[in-house]
Coordinates of C-alpha atoms in Angstrom, one line a residue:
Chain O
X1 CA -33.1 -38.9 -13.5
X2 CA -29.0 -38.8 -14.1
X3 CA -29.6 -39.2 -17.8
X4 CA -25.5 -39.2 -18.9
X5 CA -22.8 -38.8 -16.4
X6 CA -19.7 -38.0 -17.0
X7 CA -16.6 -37.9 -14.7
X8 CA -14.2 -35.7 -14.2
X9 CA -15.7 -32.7 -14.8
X10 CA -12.0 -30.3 -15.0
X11 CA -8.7 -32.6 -15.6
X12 CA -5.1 -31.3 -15.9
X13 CA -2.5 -33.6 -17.3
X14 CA 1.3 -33.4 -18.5
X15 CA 2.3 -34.8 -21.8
X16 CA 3.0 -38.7 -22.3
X17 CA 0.3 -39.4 -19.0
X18 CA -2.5 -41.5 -19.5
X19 CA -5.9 -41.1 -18.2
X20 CA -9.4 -42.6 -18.7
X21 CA -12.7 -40.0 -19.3
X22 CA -16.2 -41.9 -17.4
X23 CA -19.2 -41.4 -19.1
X24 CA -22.7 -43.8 -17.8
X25 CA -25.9 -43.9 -18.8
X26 CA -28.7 -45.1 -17.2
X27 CA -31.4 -45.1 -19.9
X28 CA -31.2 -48.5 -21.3
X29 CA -29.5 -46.3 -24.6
X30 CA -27.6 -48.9 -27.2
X31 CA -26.2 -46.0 -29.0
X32 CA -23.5 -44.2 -27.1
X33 CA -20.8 -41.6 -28.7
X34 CA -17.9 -39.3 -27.7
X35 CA -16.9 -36.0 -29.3
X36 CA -14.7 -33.2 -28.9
X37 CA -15.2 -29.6 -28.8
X38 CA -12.5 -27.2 -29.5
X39 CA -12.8 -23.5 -30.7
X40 CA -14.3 -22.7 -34.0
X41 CA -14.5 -26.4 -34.8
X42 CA -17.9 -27.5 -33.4
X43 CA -18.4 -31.4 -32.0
X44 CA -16.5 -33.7 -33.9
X45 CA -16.8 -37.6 -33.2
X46 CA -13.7 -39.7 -31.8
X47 CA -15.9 -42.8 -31.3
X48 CA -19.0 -44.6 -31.1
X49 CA -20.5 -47.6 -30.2
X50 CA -23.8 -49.6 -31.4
X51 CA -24.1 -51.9 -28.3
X52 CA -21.9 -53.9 -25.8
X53 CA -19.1 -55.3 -27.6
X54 CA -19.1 -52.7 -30.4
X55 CA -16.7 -50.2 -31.0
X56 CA -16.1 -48.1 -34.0
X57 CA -14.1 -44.8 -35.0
X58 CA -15.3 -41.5 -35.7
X59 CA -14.0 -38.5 -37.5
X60 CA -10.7 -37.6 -35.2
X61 CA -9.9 -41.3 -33.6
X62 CA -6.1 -41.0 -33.0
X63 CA -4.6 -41.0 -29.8
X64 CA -8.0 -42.3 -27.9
X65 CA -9.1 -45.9 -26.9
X66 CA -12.6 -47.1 -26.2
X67 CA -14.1 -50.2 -25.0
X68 CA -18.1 -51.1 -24.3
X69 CA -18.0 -54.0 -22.1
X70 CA -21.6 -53.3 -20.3
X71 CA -24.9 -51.2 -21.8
X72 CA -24.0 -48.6 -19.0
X73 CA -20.8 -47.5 -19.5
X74 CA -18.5 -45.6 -22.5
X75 CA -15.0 -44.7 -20.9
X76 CA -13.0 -42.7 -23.2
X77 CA -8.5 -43.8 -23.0
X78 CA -6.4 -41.3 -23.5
X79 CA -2.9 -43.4 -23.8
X80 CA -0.4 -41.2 -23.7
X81 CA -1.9 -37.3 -23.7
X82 CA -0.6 -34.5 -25.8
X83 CA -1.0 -30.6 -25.4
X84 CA -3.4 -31.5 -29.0
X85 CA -5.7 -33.2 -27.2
X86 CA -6.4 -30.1 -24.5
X87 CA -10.4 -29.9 -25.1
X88 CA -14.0 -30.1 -23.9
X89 CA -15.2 -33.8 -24.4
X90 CA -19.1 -35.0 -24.5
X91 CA -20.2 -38.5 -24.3
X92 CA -23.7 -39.0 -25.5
X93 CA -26.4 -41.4 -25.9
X94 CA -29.4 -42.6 -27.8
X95 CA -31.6 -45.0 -27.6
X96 CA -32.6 -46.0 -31.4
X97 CA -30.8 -45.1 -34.3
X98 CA -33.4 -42.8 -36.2
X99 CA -33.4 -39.8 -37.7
X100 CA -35.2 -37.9 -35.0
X101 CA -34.0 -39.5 -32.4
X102 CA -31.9 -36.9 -30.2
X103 CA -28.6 -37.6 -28.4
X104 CA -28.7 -37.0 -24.8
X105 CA -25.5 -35.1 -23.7
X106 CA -23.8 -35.3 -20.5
X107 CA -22.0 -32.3 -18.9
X108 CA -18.5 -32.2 -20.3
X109 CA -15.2 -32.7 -19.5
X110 CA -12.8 -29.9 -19.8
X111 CA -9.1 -31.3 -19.9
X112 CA -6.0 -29.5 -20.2
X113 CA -2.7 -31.4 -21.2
X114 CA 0.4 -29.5 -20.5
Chain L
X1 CA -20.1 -37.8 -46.1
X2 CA -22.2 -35.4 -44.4
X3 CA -21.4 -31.8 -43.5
X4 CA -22.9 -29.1 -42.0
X5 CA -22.0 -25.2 -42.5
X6 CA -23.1 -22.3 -40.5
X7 CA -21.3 -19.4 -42.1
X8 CA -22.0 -16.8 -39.0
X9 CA -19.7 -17.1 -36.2
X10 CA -21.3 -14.9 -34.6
X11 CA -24.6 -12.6 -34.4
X12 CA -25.9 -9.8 -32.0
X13 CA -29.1 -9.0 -31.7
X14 CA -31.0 -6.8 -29.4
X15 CA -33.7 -8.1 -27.0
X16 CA -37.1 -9.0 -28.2
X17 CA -36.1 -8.5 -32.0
X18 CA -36.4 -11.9 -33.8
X19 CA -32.8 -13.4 -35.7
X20 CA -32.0 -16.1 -37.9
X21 CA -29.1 -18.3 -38.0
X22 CA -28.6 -20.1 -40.6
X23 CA -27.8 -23.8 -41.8
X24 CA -26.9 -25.5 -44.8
X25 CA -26.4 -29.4 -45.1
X26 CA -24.7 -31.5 -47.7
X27 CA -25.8 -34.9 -47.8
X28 CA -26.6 -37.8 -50.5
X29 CA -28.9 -39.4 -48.2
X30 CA -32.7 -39.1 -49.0
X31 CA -33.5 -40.1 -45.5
X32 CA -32.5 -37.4 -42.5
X33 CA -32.9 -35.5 -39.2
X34 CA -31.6 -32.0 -38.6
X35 CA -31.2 -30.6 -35.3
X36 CA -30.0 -27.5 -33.4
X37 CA -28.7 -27.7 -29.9
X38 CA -28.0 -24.9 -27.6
X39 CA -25.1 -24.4 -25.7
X40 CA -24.4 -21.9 -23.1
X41 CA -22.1 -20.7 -21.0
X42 CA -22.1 -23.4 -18.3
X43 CA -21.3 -25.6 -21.1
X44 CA -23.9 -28.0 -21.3
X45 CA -25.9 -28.9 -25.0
X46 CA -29.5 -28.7 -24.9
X47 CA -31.9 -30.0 -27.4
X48 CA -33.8 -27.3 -29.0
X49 CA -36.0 -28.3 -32.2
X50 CA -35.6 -31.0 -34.7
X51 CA -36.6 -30.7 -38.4
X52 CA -37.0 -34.2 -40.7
X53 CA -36.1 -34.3 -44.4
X54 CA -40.0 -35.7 -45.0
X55 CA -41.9 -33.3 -43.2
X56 CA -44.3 -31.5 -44.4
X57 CA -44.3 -28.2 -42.1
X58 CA -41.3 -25.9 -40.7
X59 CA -41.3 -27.5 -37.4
X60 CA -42.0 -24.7 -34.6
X61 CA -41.1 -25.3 -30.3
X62 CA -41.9 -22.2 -28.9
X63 CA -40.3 -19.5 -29.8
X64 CA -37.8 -21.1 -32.3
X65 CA -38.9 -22.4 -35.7
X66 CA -36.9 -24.3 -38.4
X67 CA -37.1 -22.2 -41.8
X68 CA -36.6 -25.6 -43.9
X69 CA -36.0 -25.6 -47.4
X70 CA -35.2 -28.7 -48.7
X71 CA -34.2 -27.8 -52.4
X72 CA -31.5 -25.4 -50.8
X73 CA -30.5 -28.0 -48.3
X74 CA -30.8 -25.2 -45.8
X75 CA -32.4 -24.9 -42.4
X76 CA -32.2 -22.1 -40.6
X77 CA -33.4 -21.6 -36.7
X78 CA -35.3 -18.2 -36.2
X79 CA -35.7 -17.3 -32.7
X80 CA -38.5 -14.7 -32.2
X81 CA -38.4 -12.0 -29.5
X82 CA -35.2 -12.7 -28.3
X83 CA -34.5 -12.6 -24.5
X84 CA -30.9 -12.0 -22.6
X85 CA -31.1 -15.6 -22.0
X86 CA -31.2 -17.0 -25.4
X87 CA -27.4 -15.6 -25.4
X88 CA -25.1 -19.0 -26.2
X89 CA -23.6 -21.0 -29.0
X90 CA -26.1 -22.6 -31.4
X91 CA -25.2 -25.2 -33.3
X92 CA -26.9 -27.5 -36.0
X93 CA -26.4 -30.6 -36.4
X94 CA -27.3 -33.8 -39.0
X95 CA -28.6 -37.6 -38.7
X96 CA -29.1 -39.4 -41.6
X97 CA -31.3 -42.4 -41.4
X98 CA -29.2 -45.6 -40.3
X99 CA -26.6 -43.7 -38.1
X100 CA -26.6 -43.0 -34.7
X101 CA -24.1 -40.2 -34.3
X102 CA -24.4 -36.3 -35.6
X103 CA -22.6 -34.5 -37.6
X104 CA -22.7 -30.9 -36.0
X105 CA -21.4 -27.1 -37.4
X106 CA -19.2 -25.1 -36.3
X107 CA -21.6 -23.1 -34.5
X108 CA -23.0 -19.2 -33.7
X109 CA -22.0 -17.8 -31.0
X110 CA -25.7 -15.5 -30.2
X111 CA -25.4 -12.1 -28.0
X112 CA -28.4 -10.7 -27.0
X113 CA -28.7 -7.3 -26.0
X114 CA -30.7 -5.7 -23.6

């Protein structure tokens, strides 16, 4: 099973260039997410979506773009990066929303902005 | 608003003892799921024991068990007889019923000790 997939795994940008983090799921999950992990901080959520077609922010929104055209796939916009937004990034999925239902994590992406 | 605070950034142990790491939760909702996820060095998060505001018993999965305590809003993990592998970042994390996201902690960064 591939569960969540996420792609790149390691990304180095410069300042002001854009790039788009991949995350897919191929559990029939509604409930998809993305958070960032930086030191001392914990997860914290940048977006999350409900189902195809819907979008909403999380905690630390600014500067990232989402769109959930398809079940499948979450892709995370970074529009113009900056050194801030040098972090580990999880997408994640569920498949109900209730209270012990678990998210499902993929990998990580680790992305340095210079 | 939820939150989540683990107050220990960090907790050594030595192998086969048993350690707690504890949780506390602020939430209004009457209706939640606490979790704690595992994270070690390769990075990835890994489900570990889940814990919801109507149960009845501390829920137990192997060696970890959820000291729950609902009138303190705490719930702390206790891992007994510790092994080199359980070393990695813990971290709890929240649900409350109608959302499909988690609020996590900071985390505890566990070293164990041979």
């Amino acid at each position: 099973n591939a569960g969540v997939t996420q792609t790149p795994k390691f990304q180095v940008l410069k300042t002001g260039q854009s790039m788009t983090l991949q995350c897919a799921q191929d559990m029939n999950h509604e409930y998809m997410s993305w958070y960032r992990q930086d030191p001392g901080m914990g997860l914290r959520l940048i977006h999350y979506s409900v189902g195809a077609g819907i979008t909403d922010q999380g905690e630390v929104p600014n500067g990232y773009n989402v769109s959930r055209s398809t079940t499948e796939d979450f892709p995370l916009r970074l529009l113009s990066a900056a050194p801030s937004q040098t972090s580990v990034y999880f997408c994640a999925s569920s498949f109900k929303v209730a209270t012990n239902e678990k998210l499902f994590f993929g990998s990580g992406t680790q992305l340095s902005v210079l | 608003a939820q939150k989540i605070t683990q107050t220990q950034p960090g907790m050594f142990v030595q192998e086969k003892e048993a350690v707690t790491l504890d949780c506390t939760y602020d939430t209004s909702d009457p209706s939640y799921g606490l979790f704690w996820y595992k994270q070690p060095s390769s990075g990835e998060m890994i489900f570990l024991i889940y814990q919801g505001s109507y149960d009845q018993q501390n829920a137990t999965e192997g060696r970890y068990s959820l000291n729950f305590q609902k009138a303190r809003k705490s719930a702390n993990l206790v891992i007994s007889a510790s092994q080199l592998g359980d070393s990695a970042m813990y971290f709890c994390a929240m649900r409350p019923s109608g959302y499909s996201t988690l609020t996590f902690g900071k985390g505890t960064m566990l070293l164990v000790s041979p």
